[in-house]
mmCIF file of C-alpha atoms in Angstrom:
data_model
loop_
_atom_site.group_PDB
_atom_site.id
_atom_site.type_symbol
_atom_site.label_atom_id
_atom_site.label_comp_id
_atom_site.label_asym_id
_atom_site.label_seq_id
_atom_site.Cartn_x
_atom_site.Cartn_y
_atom_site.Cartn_z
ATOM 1 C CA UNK F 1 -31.648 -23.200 -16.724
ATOM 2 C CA UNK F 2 -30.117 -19.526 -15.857
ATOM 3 C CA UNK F 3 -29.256 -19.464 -12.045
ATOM 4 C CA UNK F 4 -31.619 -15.907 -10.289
ATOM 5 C CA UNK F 5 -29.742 -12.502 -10.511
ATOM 6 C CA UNK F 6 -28.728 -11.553 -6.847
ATOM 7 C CA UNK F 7 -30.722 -7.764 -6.189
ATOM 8 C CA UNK F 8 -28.211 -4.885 -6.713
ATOM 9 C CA UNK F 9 -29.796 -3.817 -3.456
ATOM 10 C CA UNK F 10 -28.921 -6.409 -1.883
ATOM 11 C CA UNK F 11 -26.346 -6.262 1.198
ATOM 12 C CA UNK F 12 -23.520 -8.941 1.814
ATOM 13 C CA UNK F 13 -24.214 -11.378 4.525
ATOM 14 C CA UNK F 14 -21.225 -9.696 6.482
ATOM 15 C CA UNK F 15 -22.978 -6.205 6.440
ATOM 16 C CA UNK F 16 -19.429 -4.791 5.212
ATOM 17 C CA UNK F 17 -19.701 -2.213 2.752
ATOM 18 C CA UNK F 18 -16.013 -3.881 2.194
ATOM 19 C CA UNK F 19 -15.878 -5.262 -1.389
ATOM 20 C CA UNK F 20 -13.802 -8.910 -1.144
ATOM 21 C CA UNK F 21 -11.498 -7.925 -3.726
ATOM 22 C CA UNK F 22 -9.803 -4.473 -4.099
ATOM 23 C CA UNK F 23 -8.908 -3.259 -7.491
ATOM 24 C CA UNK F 24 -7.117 -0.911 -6.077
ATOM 25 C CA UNK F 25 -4.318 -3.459 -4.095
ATOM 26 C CA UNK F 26 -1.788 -5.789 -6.200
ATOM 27 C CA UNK F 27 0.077 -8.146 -4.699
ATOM 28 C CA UNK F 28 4.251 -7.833 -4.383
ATOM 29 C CA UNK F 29 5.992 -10.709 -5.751
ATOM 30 C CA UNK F 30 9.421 -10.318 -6.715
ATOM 31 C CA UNK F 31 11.722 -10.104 -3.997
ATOM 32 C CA UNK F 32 13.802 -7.256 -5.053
ATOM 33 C CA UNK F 33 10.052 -5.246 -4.439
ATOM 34 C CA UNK F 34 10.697 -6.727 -0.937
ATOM 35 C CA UNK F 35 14.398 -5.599 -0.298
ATOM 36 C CA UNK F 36 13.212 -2.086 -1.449
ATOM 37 C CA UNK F 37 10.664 -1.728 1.250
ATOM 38 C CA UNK F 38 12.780 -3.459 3.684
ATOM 39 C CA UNK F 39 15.589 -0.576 3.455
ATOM 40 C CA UNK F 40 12.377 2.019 3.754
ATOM 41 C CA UNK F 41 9.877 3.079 6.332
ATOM 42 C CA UNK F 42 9.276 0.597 8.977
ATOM 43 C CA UNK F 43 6.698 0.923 12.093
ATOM 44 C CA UNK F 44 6.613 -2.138 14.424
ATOM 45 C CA UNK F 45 3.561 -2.960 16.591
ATOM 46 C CA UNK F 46 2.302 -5.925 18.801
ATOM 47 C CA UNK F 47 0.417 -7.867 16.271
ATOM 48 C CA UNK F 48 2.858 -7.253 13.117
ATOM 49 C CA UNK F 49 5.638 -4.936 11.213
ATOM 50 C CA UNK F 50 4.931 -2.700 8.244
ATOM 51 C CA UNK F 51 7.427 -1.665 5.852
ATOM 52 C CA UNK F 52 6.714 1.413 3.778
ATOM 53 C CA UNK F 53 8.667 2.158 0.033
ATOM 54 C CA UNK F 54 7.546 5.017 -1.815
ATOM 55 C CA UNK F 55 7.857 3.942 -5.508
ATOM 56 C CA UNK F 56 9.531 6.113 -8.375
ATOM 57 C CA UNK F 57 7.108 8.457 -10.438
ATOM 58 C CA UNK F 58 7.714 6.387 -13.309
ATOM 59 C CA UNK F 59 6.517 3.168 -11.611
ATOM 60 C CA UNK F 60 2.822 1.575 -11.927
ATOM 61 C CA UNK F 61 0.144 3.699 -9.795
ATOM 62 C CA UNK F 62 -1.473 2.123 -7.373
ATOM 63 C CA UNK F 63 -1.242 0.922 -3.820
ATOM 64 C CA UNK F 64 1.210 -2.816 -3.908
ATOM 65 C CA UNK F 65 1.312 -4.820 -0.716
ATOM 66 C CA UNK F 66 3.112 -7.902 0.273
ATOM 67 C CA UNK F 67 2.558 -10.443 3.400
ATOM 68 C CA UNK F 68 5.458 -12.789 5.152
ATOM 69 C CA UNK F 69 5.661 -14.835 7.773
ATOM 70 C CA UNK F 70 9.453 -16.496 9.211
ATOM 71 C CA UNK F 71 9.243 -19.801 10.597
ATOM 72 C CA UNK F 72 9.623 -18.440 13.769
ATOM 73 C CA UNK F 73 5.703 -17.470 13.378
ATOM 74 C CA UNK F 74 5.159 -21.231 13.952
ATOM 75 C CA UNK F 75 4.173 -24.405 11.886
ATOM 76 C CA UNK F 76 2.572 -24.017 8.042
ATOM 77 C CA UNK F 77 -0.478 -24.262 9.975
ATOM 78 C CA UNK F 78 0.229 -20.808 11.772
ATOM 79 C CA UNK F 79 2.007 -19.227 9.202
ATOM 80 C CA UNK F 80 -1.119 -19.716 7.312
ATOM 81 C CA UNK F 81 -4.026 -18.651 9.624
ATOM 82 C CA UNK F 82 -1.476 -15.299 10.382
ATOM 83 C CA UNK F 83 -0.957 -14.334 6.496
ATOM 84 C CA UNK F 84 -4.827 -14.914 6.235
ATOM 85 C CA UNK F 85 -5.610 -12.371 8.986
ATOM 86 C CA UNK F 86 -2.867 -9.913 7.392
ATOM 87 C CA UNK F 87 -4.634 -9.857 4.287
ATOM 88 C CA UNK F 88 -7.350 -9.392 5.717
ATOM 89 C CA UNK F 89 -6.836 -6.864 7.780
ATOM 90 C CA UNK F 90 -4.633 -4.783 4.774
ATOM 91 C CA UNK F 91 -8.083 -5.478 2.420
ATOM 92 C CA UNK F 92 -9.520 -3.316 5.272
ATOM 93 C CA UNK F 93 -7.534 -0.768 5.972
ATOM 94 C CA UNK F 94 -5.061 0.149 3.259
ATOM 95 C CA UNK F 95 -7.780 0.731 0.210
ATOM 96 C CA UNK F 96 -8.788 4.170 2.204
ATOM 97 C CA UNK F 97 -5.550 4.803 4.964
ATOM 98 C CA UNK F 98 -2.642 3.188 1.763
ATOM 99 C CA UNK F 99 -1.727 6.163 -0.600
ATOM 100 C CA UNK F 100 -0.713 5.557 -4.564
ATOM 101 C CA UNK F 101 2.569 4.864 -5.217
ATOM 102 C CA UNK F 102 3.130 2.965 -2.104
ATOM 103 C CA UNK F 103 4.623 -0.492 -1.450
ATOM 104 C CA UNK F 104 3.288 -2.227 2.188
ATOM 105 C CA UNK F 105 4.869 -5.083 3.769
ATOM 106 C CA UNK F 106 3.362 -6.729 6.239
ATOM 107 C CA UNK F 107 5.471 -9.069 8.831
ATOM 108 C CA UNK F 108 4.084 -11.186 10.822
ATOM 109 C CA UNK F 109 5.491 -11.871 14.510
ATOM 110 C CA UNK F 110 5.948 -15.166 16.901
ATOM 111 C CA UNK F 111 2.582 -15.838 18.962
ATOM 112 C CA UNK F 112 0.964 -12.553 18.426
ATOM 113 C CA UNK F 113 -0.397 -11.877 14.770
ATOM 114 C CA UNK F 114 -2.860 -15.261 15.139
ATOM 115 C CA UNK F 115 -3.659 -15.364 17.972
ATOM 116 C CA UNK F 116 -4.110 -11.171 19.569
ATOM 117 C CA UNK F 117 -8.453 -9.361 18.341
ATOM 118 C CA UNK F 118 -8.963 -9.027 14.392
ATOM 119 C CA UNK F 119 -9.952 -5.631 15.754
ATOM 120 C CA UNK F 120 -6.535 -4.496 17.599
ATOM 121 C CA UNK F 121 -4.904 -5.972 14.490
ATOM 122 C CA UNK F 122 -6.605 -3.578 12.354
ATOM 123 C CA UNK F 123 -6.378 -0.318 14.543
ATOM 124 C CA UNK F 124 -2.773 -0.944 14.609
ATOM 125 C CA UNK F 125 -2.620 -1.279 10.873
ATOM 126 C CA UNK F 126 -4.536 2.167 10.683
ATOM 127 C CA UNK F 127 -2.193 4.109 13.387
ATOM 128 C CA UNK F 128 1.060 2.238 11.301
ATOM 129 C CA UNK F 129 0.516 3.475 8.389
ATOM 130 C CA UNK F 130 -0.508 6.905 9.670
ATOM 131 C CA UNK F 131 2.823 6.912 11.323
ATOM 132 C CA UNK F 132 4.559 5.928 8.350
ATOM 133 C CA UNK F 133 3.094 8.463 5.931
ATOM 134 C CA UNK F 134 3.473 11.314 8.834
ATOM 135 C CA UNK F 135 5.926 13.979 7.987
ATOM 136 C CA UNK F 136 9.554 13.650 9.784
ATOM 137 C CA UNK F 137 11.215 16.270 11.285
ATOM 138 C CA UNK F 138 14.332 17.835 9.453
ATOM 139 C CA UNK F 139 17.321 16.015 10.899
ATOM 140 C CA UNK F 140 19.573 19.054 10.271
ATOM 141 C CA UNK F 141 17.905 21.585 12.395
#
């Protein structure tokens, strides 16, 4: 027995036009990828810190984005439930804000990314990485 075909029509029971999984995003996981962005971009906000690298032309296209939480976040339990929201939250917002070529890091902070609104957490994520990709003055002028 075949199990029914879903519509194509169909919406999600979320209403999100969102798909759950981005083709588009890959997931950092070596940890020089990590020291790169941590010597790049950085914008800190209440609910988390992004770090911003700009990869080589050479290097895979594509936006890459890593998550981490210190122990300072709180018990596996926390660290957890605030990785979930940041992956969440980058699923939202980096597929149309992120730009190609781009490696995202997303920090976590003590007592704020679990427990401040899903929906400050992802405005901040929008006006970070506007803010990171914004062009800086000229320094010798």
């Amino acid at each position: 027995m075949t199990p029914p075909e879903t519509p194509a029509t169909a919406p999600d029971a979320a209403g999100d036009a969102t798909p759950a999984v981005s083709s588009r995003l890959a997931t950092l996981n070596r940890r020089a990828d990590f020291l790169r962005a941590a010597r790049a971009a950085r914008v800190a906000r209440p609910g988390f810190i992004l770090q911003m690298h700009n990869r080589a032309d050479g290097e895979a296209e594509g936006i890459r984005v890593g998550f981490t939480c210190s122990k300072k976040v709180g018990n596996a339990v926390a660290r957890n439930r605030a990785k979930r929201r940041l992956r969440e939250i980058a699923r939202i917002v980096l597929p149309r804000a992120g730009r190609d070529g781009c490696d995202y890091v997303l920090i976590g902070r003590q007592g704020a990314t679990a427990t401040l609104p899903f929906g400050q957490l992802v405005r901040d994520l929008e006006g970070a990485v506007a803010k990171v990709h914004a062009p800086r003055p000229d320094p010798s002028r």
